[in-house]
């Protein structure tokens, strides 16, 4: 999603977001927290190697609770070491892509992980081959009481489990069934040549993904249009390949679902998270009901920018000029700590630890990974990678990743290793909750109308990008899967028509659907991971409901319920975990509520633009002055 620089009270701002060289180490990872030296790394590496034949010796013997418990204990010890080994090599490589030690260790652990996977591949098939009655007895046995939910999940899988020979055959076919994504990646990332455009100052810019996103925010509309049309034209050359690979991927998903006796690819994807179909259906139906609010926002953009119609290349240009100074990282830290105070002193104490103990690698450096993420192992603290540049986007990204980190901290303090993960359905709740809280705090602290306007637009864009857009993607997915399941094909023309029709429906009468926008579907790699994107929307709705309860509840019960959710990890299905946190995602109400909030924000934007007497020509001139010099 796109964000704009925030103007804060002058007293909080320094002249630069960058630290002095003496302070910089405080914002770099200390990977010695994982292993003090390569010697310790090799010791765990050898321990995993030694454990593999012992694990393999259990094959064919999983018929009583005591033996299975012994296997689980050894497997956990081995997996935890392997997780740390992999983390160490991965982080070192992301700090410096040319680190030869990291490359060597990474290759060693990758090979070791493959051996581990081969030696332990028998476990789940053997357990699933047991009669359901036996699985139920194992679930309630004393030696396996810590694995009751795990066996509950196995029982849920039982009706969709094939014979041993069929399972082996499906496992052998799996790489081929997933090859469409690999072909797409080669076409979209390897073979694809991004186009170039000339800037108003005469310089030629190659439209990489990052550059293209920046161009769509440029205040010179002629330049935005040129960039958009060049990018759209460049996709034309690969649309037939992309259509064929997407068709192959969807066919594979539907075949897999059919073989496993699911009624559809959607049903199979939802079953993987124990999510009822009504959650997906409610999400799309509620969003459809609230499309008029999105139409109104597009109309407001049209008026504010002084346009006849809003084209795709007008959807991201800021409505407020970006002229404020960057936010220093120490200020960002203070803002985040203040904004998250509603979550309680223990939460803030853990966030403080993250900064004090170097859990964050903050600044961009040559040869460092350019993205951002939170990762870690069960036996380490979290590690957050950022490329902080002083923008509001950077501050919110820091808060977002700290949400993921705190989720892991609370879970790992409470849950055993086998319940320490998080479903995607719940993982994004903790991160977006932090963003909601921080945005609310910043809005209350804003000193000027301009600051409030920027933050208001940020909240609107967050909901547009994370909910409306992802639901539109989900509608696209549902339609193409239904068509393939019913024996239809997917040609580039059909996909283009479907995509363009959805754009018109979602953005409304003020939006002009350019033919070049029709190829937007081929830019979304998530479509090769079926029915993944809807979870971003449900997570945003769930976190909005949780934060709203925290802000309005004076008893502290809402915070208590939320902490219980953070501690629960993967110990139950996502729907039940969220219900305990006070959010029923089987009801349309959480989605309805966040969409009503969107409508309120759009009304407030209209009021603020009107009260500030903004004329379209003035807005464009202000944006132009702020941008042409960059």
Coordinates of C-alpha atoms in Angstrom, one line a residue:
X1 CA 0.0 0.0 0.0
X2 CA 1.1 3.6 -0.6
X3 CA 1.8 5.9 2.3
X4 CA 2.8 9.6 2.5
X5 CA 5.3 11.4 4.7
X6 CA 4.0 12.6 8.0
X7 CA 4.7 16.1 9.2
X8 CA 5.1 15.9 13.0
X9 CA 5.4 18.6 15.6
X10 CA 8.6 20.5 14.9
X11 CA 10.0 19.7 18.3
X12 CA 10.1 16.0 17.5
X13 CA 12.0 16.3 14.2
X14 CA 15.7 16.4 13.7
X15 CA 17.4 17.3 10.4
X16 CA 18.1 13.7 9.3
X17 CA 16.9 10.2 10.0
X18 CA 20.4 8.8 10.0
X19 CA 22.4 8.1 13.1
X20 CA 26.0 8.9 13.8
X21 CA 28.4 6.1 13.1
X22 CA 28.9 5.5 16.8
X23 CA 25.2 4.8 17.3
X24 CA 24.6 2.8 14.1
X25 CA 25.6 -0.5 15.6
X26 CA 22.6 -0.3 18.0
X27 CA 20.4 -0.7 14.9
X28 CA 22.2 -3.7 13.4
X29 CA 21.5 -7.3 14.1
X30 CA 23.8 -9.3 16.3
X31 CA 23.7 -12.7 14.7
X32 CA 26.0 -14.0 17.5
X33 CA 22.8 -14.2 19.5
X34 CA 22.0 -17.4 17.4
X35 CA 25.6 -18.8 17.3
X36 CA 28.6 -17.1 18.8
X37 CA 30.8 -18.7 16.1
X38 CA 30.8 -21.1 13.2
X39 CA 32.1 -23.8 15.6
X40 CA 28.9 -23.8 17.6
X41 CA 26.9 -23.8 14.3
X42 CA 28.8 -26.9 13.1
X43 CA 28.2 -28.6 16.5
X44 CA 24.4 -28.4 15.9
X45 CA 24.8 -29.3 12.3
X46 CA 26.5 -32.5 13.3
X47 CA 23.9 -33.2 15.9
X48 CA 21.2 -33.0 13.3
X49 CA 23.1 -35.3 11.0
X50 CA 23.5 -37.8 13.8
X51 CA 19.8 -37.7 14.6
X52 CA 18.6 -38.5 11.0
X53 CA 19.2 -42.3 11.1
X54 CA 17.5 -42.5 14.6
X55 CA 14.5 -40.7 13.2
X56 CA 14.3 -43.0 10.2
X57 CA 14.4 -46.1 12.5
X58 CA 10.9 -45.3 13.7
X59 CA 9.5 -46.0 10.2
X60 CA 6.9 -48.8 10.3
X61 CA 6.6 -48.7 14.1
X62 CA 4.0 -46.0 14.7
X63 CA 1.3 -48.1 16.3
X64 CA 1.3 -47.1 20.0
X65 CA 1.3 -43.8 22.0
X66 CA 4.7 -44.4 23.7
X67 CA 6.6 -45.0 20.5
X68 CA 4.9 -42.0 18.8
X69 CA 5.7 -39.8 21.8
X70 CA 9.4 -40.8 21.6
X71 CA 9.5 -40.0 17.9
X72 CA 7.9 -36.6 18.4
X73 CA 10.4 -35.7 21.1
X74 CA 13.4 -36.6 19.0
X75 CA 11.9 -35.0 15.9
X76 CA 11.3 -31.7 17.8
X77 CA 14.9 -31.6 19.2
X78 CA 16.2 -32.1 15.6
X79 CA 13.8 -29.6 14.0
X80 CA 14.6 -26.9 16.5
X81 CA 18.3 -27.2 15.8
X82 CA 17.7 -27.3 12.0
X83 CA 15.6 -24.1 12.4
X84 CA 18.4 -22.3 14.1
X85 CA 21.0 -23.5 11.6
X86 CA 18.9 -22.2 8.7
X87 CA 18.1 -18.9 10.4
X88 CA 21.8 -18.1 11.0
X89 CA 22.8 -18.7 7.4
X90 CA 19.7 -16.9 6.0
X91 CA 20.3 -13.7 8.1
X92 CA 24.0 -13.5 7.4
X93 CA 23.2 -13.7 3.7
X94 CA 20.5 -11.1 3.9
X95 CA 22.9 -8.7 5.5
X96 CA 25.4 -9.2 2.7
X97 CA 24.4 -11.0 -0.5
X98 CA 28.2 -11.6 -1.2
X99 CA 29.0 -13.1 2.1
X100 CA 30.8 -16.3 1.1
X101 CA 30.6 -17.9 4.5
X102 CA 26.8 -17.3 4.5
X103 CA 26.5 -18.9 1.1
X104 CA 28.6 -21.9 2.1
X105 CA 26.6 -22.5 5.3
X106 CA 23.3 -21.9 3.4
X107 CA 24.2 -24.6 0.9
X108 CA 25.1 -27.0 3.7
X109 CA 21.9 -26.5 5.7
X110 CA 19.8 -26.6 2.5
X111 CA 21.1 -30.0 1.7
X112 CA 20.7 -31.1 5.4
X113 CA 17.1 -29.9 5.4
X114 CA 16.4 -32.0 2.3
X115 CA 17.9 -35.1 4.0
X116 CA 15.8 -34.4 7.1
X117 CA 12.6 -34.1 5.0
X118 CA 13.3 -37.4 3.3
X119 CA 14.0 -39.2 6.5
X120 CA 10.9 -37.9 8.2
X121 CA 8.5 -38.1 5.3
X122 CA 7.0 -41.3 6.6
X123 CA 5.5 -39.8 9.8
X124 CA 2.3 -38.2 8.7
X125 CA 1.4 -40.8 6.0
X126 CA 1.8 -43.6 8.6
X127 CA -0.3 -41.8 11.2
X128 CA -3.0 -41.1 8.6
X129 CA -3.0 -44.7 7.6
X130 CA -4.1 -45.7 11.1
X131 CA -7.9 -46.3 11.6
X132 CA -9.8 -43.2 12.7
X133 CA -10.7 -45.0 16.0
X134 CA -7.0 -45.5 16.7
X135 CA -6.3 -41.8 16.0
X136 CA -9.0 -40.8 18.4
X137 CA -7.5 -43.0 21.1
X138 CA -4.1 -41.5 20.5
X139 CA -5.5 -38.1 20.8
X140 CA -6.7 -38.8 24.4
X141 CA -3.7 -40.9 25.5
X142 CA -1.5 -39.6 28.4
X143 CA 1.8 -39.7 26.5
X144 CA 0.4 -37.6 23.7
X145 CA -1.8 -35.2 25.7
X146 CA 0.4 -32.2 24.5
X147 CA -0.6 -33.1 20.9
X148 CA -4.3 -33.3 21.2
X149 CA -5.1 -30.5 18.7
X150 CA -2.5 -32.0 16.3
X151 CA -4.4 -35.3 16.4
X152 CA -7.7 -33.5 16.0
X153 CA -6.3 -32.0 12.8
X154 CA -5.2 -35.5 11.6
X155 CA -8.7 -36.7 12.2
X156 CA -10.0 -33.8 10.1
X157 CA -7.7 -34.8 7.3
X158 CA -8.6 -38.5 7.4
X159 CA -11.6 -38.3 5.0
X160 CA -9.3 -36.6 2.5
X161 CA -6.5 -39.1 2.8
X162 CA -5.8 -41.6 0.0
X163 CA -4.4 -45.1 0.1
X164 CA -0.6 -45.4 0.8
X165 CA 0.1 -46.0 -2.9
X166 CA -2.0 -43.1 -4.0
X167 CA -0.4 -40.8 -1.5
X168 CA 3.0 -41.8 -2.7
X169 CA 2.0 -41.2 -6.3
X170 CA 0.5 -37.8 -5.4
X171 CA 3.7 -36.8 -3.6
X172 CA 5.8 -37.7 -6.7
X173 CA 3.4 -35.7 -8.9
X174 CA 3.5 -32.6 -6.6
X175 CA 6.6 -31.0 -8.1
X176 CA 5.0 -31.2 -11.6
X177 CA 1.7 -29.9 -10.4
X178 CA 3.5 -26.8 -9.0
X179 CA 5.6 -26.2 -12.0
X180 CA 3.3 -23.5 -13.5
X181 CA 4.4 -21.0 -10.8
X182 CA 8.0 -21.7 -11.6
X183 CA 7.4 -21.0 -15.3
X184 CA 5.5 -17.8 -14.5
X185 CA 8.4 -16.7 -12.2
X186 CA 10.9 -17.2 -15.1
X187 CA 8.7 -15.3 -17.5
X188 CA 7.7 -12.5 -15.1
X189 CA 11.1 -12.0 -13.4
X190 CA 13.8 -13.6 -15.6
X191 CA 12.7 -13.0 -19.2
X192 CA 10.6 -9.9 -18.6
X193 CA 12.4 -6.6 -19.6
X194 CA 10.9 -3.6 -17.9
X195 CA 10.3 -0.6 -20.2
X196 CA 11.8 2.8 -19.8
X197 CA 10.3 6.3 -19.9
X198 CA 11.6 9.8 -20.1
X199 CA 11.2 12.1 -17.1
X200 CA 10.2 15.7 -17.5
X201 CA 13.8 16.7 -16.9
X202 CA 14.9 14.5 -19.8
X203 CA 16.4 11.6 -17.8
X204 CA 15.4 8.1 -18.8
X205 CA 14.1 5.8 -16.0
X206 CA 13.7 2.1 -16.2
X207 CA 10.3 1.0 -14.7
X208 CA 11.3 -1.6 -12.2
X209 CA 8.6 -2.4 -9.7
X210 CA 9.9 0.2 -7.2
X211 CA 10.4 2.9 -9.8
X212 CA 7.0 2.2 -11.4
X213 CA 5.3 2.6 -8.0
X214 CA 7.1 5.9 -7.5
X215 CA 6.1 7.1 -11.0
X216 CA 2.4 6.5 -10.3
X217 CA 2.8 9.0 -7.4
X218 CA 4.3 11.7 -9.7
X219 CA 2.4 15.0 -9.7
X220 CA 2.9 15.4 -13.5
X221 CA 0.0 13.5 -15.0
X222 CA 1.5 13.3 -18.4
X223 CA 4.4 11.4 -16.8
X224 CA 2.2 9.1 -14.8
X225 CA 0.2 8.3 -17.9
X226 CA 3.3 7.6 -20.0
X227 CA 4.7 5.3 -17.3
X228 CA 1.4 3.4 -17.0
X229 CA 1.0 3.0 -20.7
X230 CA 4.6 1.8 -21.2
X231 CA 4.2 -0.7 -18.4
X232 CA 0.9 -2.0 -19.7
X233 CA 2.3 -2.3 -23.2
X234 CA 5.3 -4.3 -21.9
X235 CA 2.9 -6.9 -20.3
X236 CA 1.3 -7.5 -23.7
X237 CA 4.3 -9.5 -24.8
X238 CA 3.9 -12.0 -22.0
X239 CA 0.1 -12.2 -21.5
X240 CA -0.3 -15.4 -23.5
X241 CA 2.3 -17.2 -21.4
X242 CA 0.9 -15.8 -18.2
X243 CA -2.6 -16.9 -19.2
X244 CA -1.3 -20.4 -19.9
X245 CA 0.6 -20.7 -16.7
X246 CA -2.3 -19.4 -14.6
X247 CA -4.7 -21.9 -16.3
X248 CA -2.3 -24.7 -15.6
X249 CA -2.0 -23.6 -11.9
X250 CA -5.8 -23.4 -11.5
X251 CA -6.2 -26.8 -13.2
X252 CA -3.7 -28.3 -10.8
X253 CA -5.5 -26.8 -7.8
X254 CA -8.8 -28.1 -8.9
X255 CA -7.4 -31.6 -9.7
X256 CA -5.7 -31.8 -6.3
X257 CA -9.0 -30.8 -4.6
X258 CA -10.9 -33.4 -6.6
X259 CA -8.5 -36.2 -5.9
X260 CA -8.7 -35.4 -2.2
X261 CA -12.5 -35.4 -2.3
X262 CA -13.0 -31.7 -1.7
X263 CA -15.9 -30.1 -3.7
X264 CA -13.6 -27.3 -5.0
X265 CA -10.2 -25.7 -4.9
X266 CA -11.7 -23.0 -2.6
X267 CA -12.9 -25.7 -0.2
X268 CA -9.5 -27.4 -0.1
X269 CA -7.7 -24.1 0.6
X270 CA -10.2 -23.1 3.3
X271 CA -9.9 -26.5 4.9
X272 CA -6.1 -26.1 5.3
X273 CA -6.9 -23.3 7.8
X274 CA -10.1 -24.8 9.2
X275 CA -12.0 -21.8 7.9
X276 CA -15.7 -22.2 7.1
X277 CA -16.8 -21.2 3.6
X278 CA -19.2 -18.6 5.0
X279 CA -16.2 -16.5 6.1
X280 CA -15.1 -16.1 2.5
X281 CA -18.6 -15.6 1.2
X282 CA -19.4 -13.0 3.9
X283 CA -16.2 -11.1 3.1
X284 CA -17.1 -10.7 -0.6
X285 CA -20.8 -10.0 0.0
X286 CA -20.1 -7.3 2.6
X287 CA -17.5 -5.6 0.4
X288 CA -19.9 -5.6 -2.5
X289 CA -22.5 -3.9 -0.3
X290 CA -20.0 -1.2 0.6
X291 CA -18.7 -0.4 -2.8
X292 CA -20.6 3.0 -2.9
X293 CA -18.1 4.3 -0.3
X294 CA -15.2 3.4 -2.5
X295 CA -16.9 5.0 -5.5
X296 CA -17.3 8.1 -3.4
X297 CA -13.6 8.1 -2.5
X298 CA -12.7 7.8 -6.2
X299 CA -15.0 10.7 -6.9
X300 CA -13.3 12.8 -4.2
X301 CA -9.9 12.1 -5.8
X302 CA -11.4 13.2 -9.1
X303 CA -12.6 16.5 -7.7
X304 CA -9.4 17.1 -5.6
X305 CA -7.2 16.5 -8.6
X306 CA -9.4 18.4 -11.0
X307 CA -9.9 15.6 -13.4
X308 CA -12.7 14.6 -15.7
X309 CA -12.3 10.9 -14.8
X310 CA -9.8 9.0 -12.6
X311 CA -7.6 6.6 -14.5
X312 CA -5.5 3.8 -13.0
X313 CA -2.5 6.2 -13.1
X314 CA -4.4 8.7 -10.9
X315 CA -5.2 6.3 -8.0
X316 CA -1.9 6.7 -6.2
X317 CA -0.8 10.3 -6.6
X318 CA -0.8 12.0 -3.2
X319 CA -3.6 14.5 -2.5
X320 CA -1.2 16.3 -0.1
X321 CA 2.3 17.5 -1.1
X322 CA 5.3 15.8 0.4
X323 CA 7.5 18.5 1.8
X324 CA 8.1 17.5 5.4
X325 CA 11.4 16.4 6.9
X326 CA 12.2 12.8 7.4
X327 CA 11.5 11.2 10.8
X328 CA 14.6 10.1 12.7
X329 CA 14.6 6.5 13.9
X330 CA 14.7 7.5 17.5
X331 CA 11.6 9.6 17.0
X332 CA 10.0 6.6 15.3
X333 CA 10.8 4.5 18.3
X334 CA 9.3 7.0 20.6
X335 CA 6.1 7.3 18.5
X336 CA 5.7 3.6 18.3
X337 CA 6.2 3.1 22.1
X338 CA 3.7 5.8 22.8
X339 CA 1.2 4.6 20.2
X340 CA 1.2 1.0 21.5
X341 CA 0.7 1.9 25.2
X342 CA -2.9 0.8 25.2
X343 CA -1.5 -2.8 24.9
X344 CA -0.1 -2.5 28.4
X345 CA 3.2 -2.2 30.2
X346 CA 4.3 -5.8 29.6
X347 CA 3.9 -5.3 25.8
X348 CA 5.8 -2.1 25.8
X349 CA 8.5 -3.7 27.9
X350 CA 9.0 -6.4 25.2
X351 CA 9.1 -3.8 22.4
X352 CA 11.7 -1.9 24.4
X353 CA 13.8 -5.1 24.6
X354 CA 13.6 -5.4 20.8
X355 CA 15.3 -2.0 20.5
X356 CA 17.8 -2.5 23.4
X357 CA 18.8 -6.0 22.3
X358 CA 19.3 -5.3 18.6
X359 CA 16.4 -7.3 17.2
X360 CA 16.1 -4.8 14.4
X361 CA 18.5 -4.2 11.5
X362 CA 17.2 -0.8 10.5
X363 CA 19.1 1.0 7.8
X364 CA 19.7 0.2 4.1
X365 CA 23.3 -0.7 3.2
X366 CA 25.0 -1.9 0.1
X367 CA 24.4 -5.6 -0.6
X368 CA 21.7 -5.9 2.1
X369 CA 18.4 -7.4 1.3
X370 CA 16.1 -4.7 0.1
X371 CA 12.7 -5.8 1.5
X372 CA 11.4 -6.0 5.1
X373 CA 10.3 -8.9 7.3
X374 CA 10.2 -10.4 10.7
X375 CA 11.7 -13.9 11.3
X376 CA 13.2 -16.0 14.0
X377 CA 13.4 -19.4 15.5
X378 CA 11.7 -20.9 18.5
X379 CA 14.9 -20.8 20.5
X380 CA 16.0 -17.3 19.5
X381 CA 14.4 -13.8 19.7
X382 CA 12.8 -12.4 16.6
X383 CA 14.9 -10.6 14.0
X384 CA 13.3 -7.7 12.1
X385 CA 14.8 -6.5 8.8
X386 CA 14.0 -3.0 7.6
X387 CA 15.3 -0.5 5.1
X388 CA 14.3 2.6 7.1
X389 CA 14.2 5.9 5.1
X390 CA 12.4 8.3 7.5
X391 CA 9.0 8.2 5.8
X392 CA 5.7 7.5 7.5
X393 CA 5.7 4.2 5.5
X394 CA 9.0 3.3 7.3
X395 CA 7.5 4.1 10.7
X396 CA 4.4 2.1 10.1
X397 CA 6.4 -0.8 8.6
X398 CA 8.5 -0.8 11.8
X399 CA 5.3 -1.0 13.9
X400 CA 3.9 -3.7 11.6
X401 CA 7.0 -6.0 11.9
X402 CA 7.1 -5.4 15.7
X403 CA 3.6 -6.7 15.8
X404 CA 4.7 -9.9 14.2
X405 CA 7.7 -10.1 16.5
X406 CA 5.6 -9.6 19.6
X407 CA 3.2 -12.3 18.4
X408 CA 6.1 -14.7 18.3
X409 CA 7.4 -13.6 21.6
X410 CA 4.1 -14.1 23.5
X411 CA 3.5 -17.4 21.7
X412 CA 7.0 -18.9 22.3
X413 CA 6.8 -18.0 25.9
X414 CA 3.6 -20.0 26.3
X415 CA 3.3 -22.7 23.7
X416 CA 5.3 -25.9 23.0
X417 CA 7.3 -26.0 19.8
X418 CA 4.6 -27.8 17.7
X419 CA 2.1 -25.0 18.4
X420 CA 4.5 -22.1 18.0
X421 CA 3.6 -21.2 14.4
X422 CA 0.9 -18.9 13.2
X423 CA -1.7 -19.4 10.4
X424 CA -1.6 -16.5 7.8
X425 CA -5.3 -16.0 8.8
X426 CA -4.1 -14.9 12.3
X427 CA -0.5 -13.7 11.7
X428 CA -1.5 -10.5 10.0
X429 CA -3.9 -9.6 12.9
X430 CA -1.0 -8.8 15.3
X431 CA 0.9 -6.7 12.7
X432 CA -2.1 -4.6 11.5
X433 CA -3.3 -4.1 15.1
X434 CA -0.1 -2.2 15.7
X435 CA -0.7 -0.1 12.6
X436 CA -4.2 0.8 13.7
X437 CA -3.0 1.9 17.2
X438 CA -0.1 3.9 15.8
X439 CA -2.2 5.7 13.2
X440 CA -4.8 6.5 15.9
X441 CA -2.1 8.0 18.2
X442 CA -0.5 10.0 15.4
X443 CA -3.8 11.4 14.3
X444 CA -4.6 12.6 17.9
X445 CA -1.1 14.1 18.1
X446 CA -1.2 15.9 14.8
X447 CA -0.7 19.6 15.2
X448 CA -1.9 21.0 11.9
X449 CA -4.8 20.4 9.5
X450 CA -2.3 19.3 6.9
X451 CA -1.0 16.5 9.2
X452 CA -4.5 15.3 10.0
X453 CA -5.3 15.2 6.3
X454 CA -2.3 13.1 5.5
X455 CA -3.1 10.7 8.3
X456 CA -6.7 10.5 7.3
X457 CA -5.8 9.6 3.7
X458 CA -3.3 7.0 5.0
X459 CA -6.1 5.2 6.9
X460 CA -8.3 5.3 3.8
X461 CA -5.6 3.9 1.6
X462 CA -4.8 1.2 4.1
X463 CA -8.4 -0.1 3.9
X464 CA -8.5 0.4 0.2
X465 CA -5.3 -1.5 -0.4
X466 CA -5.7 -4.2 2.2
X467 CA -9.4 -4.9 2.0
X468 CA -11.1 -3.6 -1.1
X469 CA -8.2 -4.6 -3.4
X470 CA -7.6 -8.0 -1.9
X471 CA -11.3 -8.8 -2.0
X472 CA -11.4 -7.9 -5.7
X473 CA -8.5 -10.2 -6.2
X474 CA -10.4 -12.9 -4.3
X475 CA -13.4 -12.5 -6.6
X476 CA -11.2 -12.9 -9.6
X477 CA -9.8 -16.1 -8.1
X478 CA -13.2 -17.5 -7.3
X479 CA -14.4 -16.8 -10.9
X480 CA -11.4 -18.4 -12.7
X481 CA -11.5 -21.5 -10.4
X482 CA -15.2 -21.9 -10.9
X483 CA -14.8 -21.7 -14.7
X484 CA -11.9 -24.2 -14.8
X485 CA -13.7 -26.6 -12.5
X486 CA -16.7 -26.5 -14.8
X487 CA -14.5 -27.4 -17.8
X488 CA -13.8 -23.9 -19.1
X489 CA -10.5 -22.5 -20.3
X490 CA -8.7 -19.3 -19.4
X491 CA -7.4 -17.3 -22.4
X492 CA -5.7 -13.9 -22.1
X493 CA -8.7 -12.2 -23.6
X494 CA -11.1 -13.8 -21.0
X495 CA -8.8 -12.9 -18.1
X496 CA -8.4 -9.3 -19.4
X497 CA -12.2 -8.9 -19.7
X498 CA -12.8 -10.3 -16.2
X499 CA -10.2 -8.0 -14.6
X500 CA -11.4 -4.9 -16.4
X501 CA -15.0 -5.6 -15.4
X502 CA -14.0 -6.0 -11.8
X503 CA -12.1 -2.7 -11.9
X504 CA -15.1 -0.9 -13.2
X505 CA -17.4 -2.5 -10.6
X506 CA -15.1 -1.7 -7.7
X507 CA -14.0 1.8 -8.6
X508 CA -17.4 3.1 -9.9
X509 CA -18.5 5.8 -12.4
X510 CA -15.7 8.3 -11.7
X511 CA -13.1 5.7 -12.8
X512 CA -12.0 5.3 -16.4
X513 CA -11.0 1.8 -17.2
X514 CA -8.1 2.0 -19.7
X515 CA -7.6 -1.1 -21.8
X516 CA -4.0 -1.3 -20.5
X517 CA -5.4 -1.8 -17.0
X518 CA -6.9 -5.1 -18.1
X519 CA -3.6 -7.0 -17.7
X520 CA -3.3 -6.2 -14.0
X521 CA -4.0 -9.9 -13.2
X522 CA -0.6 -11.0 -14.5
X523 CA 1.3 -8.9 -12.0
X524 CA -0.1 -10.9 -9.0
X525 CA 2.1 -13.9 -8.1
X526 CA -0.2 -14.7 -5.2
X527 CA -2.7 -16.2 -7.6
X528 CA -0.4 -19.2 -7.8
X529 CA -1.0 -19.8 -4.1
X530 CA -4.8 -20.3 -4.4
X531 CA -7.1 -18.3 -2.2
X532 CA -4.3 -16.7 -0.1
X533 CA -5.1 -13.0 -0.6
X534 CA -8.5 -13.0 1.1
X535 CA -6.6 -13.5 4.4
X536 CA -5.2 -10.0 4.3
X537 CA -8.7 -8.6 4.2
X538 CA -10.0 -10.8 7.0
X539 CA -7.0 -10.0 9.2
X540 CA -7.5 -6.3 8.8
X541 CA -11.1 -6.6 9.7
X542 CA -10.3 -8.7 12.8
X543 CA -7.5 -6.4 14.0
X544 CA -9.8 -3.4 13.5
X545 CA -12.4 -5.0 15.7
X546 CA -9.8 -5.9 18.4
X547 CA -8.3 -2.4 18.5
X548 CA -11.8 -0.8 18.6
X549 CA -12.6 -3.0 21.6
X550 CA -9.3 -2.1 23.3
X551 CA -9.9 1.6 22.8
X552 CA -13.5 1.5 24.2
X553 CA -13.1 -1.0 27.0
X554 CA -12.3 0.5 30.3
X555 CA -12.1 -2.8 32.2
X556 CA -8.9 -4.1 30.5
X557 CA -10.7 -7.3 29.4
X558 CA -10.2 -6.5 25.7
X559 CA -6.4 -6.2 26.2
X560 CA -6.4 -9.4 28.3
X561 CA -8.3 -11.3 25.5
X562 CA -5.9 -10.0 22.9
X563 CA -2.9 -11.1 24.9
X564 CA -4.4 -14.6 25.2
X565 CA -4.7 -14.6 21.4
X566 CA -1.1 -13.6 21.0
X567 CA -0.1 -16.4 23.4
X568 CA -2.2 -19.1 21.7
X569 CA 0.0 -19.6 18.6
X570 CA -1.4 -22.4 16.5
X571 CA -2.9 -24.4 19.4
X572 CA -6.4 -24.2 17.9
X573 CA -8.0 -23.3 14.6
X574 CA -7.9 -19.6 13.6
X575 CA -11.6 -19.0 13.9
X576 CA -11.8 -20.2 17.5
X577 CA -8.7 -18.3 18.4
X578 CA -10.2 -15.1 17.2
X579 CA -13.5 -15.8 18.9
X580 CA -11.7 -16.0 22.2
X581 CA -10.2 -12.6 21.3
X582 CA -13.8 -11.3 20.9
X583 CA -14.1 -11.4 17.1
X584 CA -16.4 -13.8 15.3
X585 CA -15.2 -14.0 11.7
X586 CA -18.0 -16.4 10.8
X587 CA -20.3 -13.3 11.1
X588 CA -20.2 -10.5 8.5
X589 CA -20.1 -7.9 11.3
X590 CA -16.2 -7.4 11.6
X591 CA -16.0 -6.8 7.9
X592 CA -19.1 -4.6 7.9
X593 CA -17.7 -2.5 10.8
X594 CA -14.3 -1.8 9.1
X595 CA -16.1 -0.9 5.9
X596 CA -18.5 1.5 7.8
X597 CA -15.3 3.0 9.2
X598 CA -14.0 3.5 5.7
X599 CA -17.2 5.3 4.8
X600 CA -16.8 7.5 7.9
X601 CA -13.2 8.4 6.9
X602 CA -14.3 9.3 3.3
X603 CA -17.0 11.6 4.8
X604 CA -14.3 13.2 7.0
X605 CA -12.0 13.6 4.0
X606 CA -14.7 15.3 2.1
X607 CA -15.4 17.6 5.1
X608 CA -11.7 18.5 5.6
X609 CA -11.1 19.2 1.9
X610 CA -14.1 21.4 1.8
X611 CA -13.3 23.2 5.0
X612 CA -9.7 23.9 3.8
X613 CA -11.3 25.4 0.6
X614 CA -9.0 23.4 -1.6
X615 CA -9.3 24.2 -5.3
X616 CA -8.3 21.5 -7.7
X617 CA -5.8 23.8 -9.5
X618 CA -4.1 24.7 -6.2
X619 CA -3.7 21.1 -5.3
X620 CA -2.1 20.2 -8.6
X621 CA 0.2 23.2 -8.4
X622 CA 1.3 22.3 -4.8
X623 CA 2.0 18.7 -5.8
X624 CA 3.9 19.8 -8.9
X625 CA 6.2 22.1 -6.9
X626 CA 6.9 19.3 -4.4
X627 CA 7.7 16.7 -7.1
X628 CA 9.4 18.2 -10.1
X629 CA 12.5 19.0 -8.1
X630 CA 12.9 15.3 -7.1

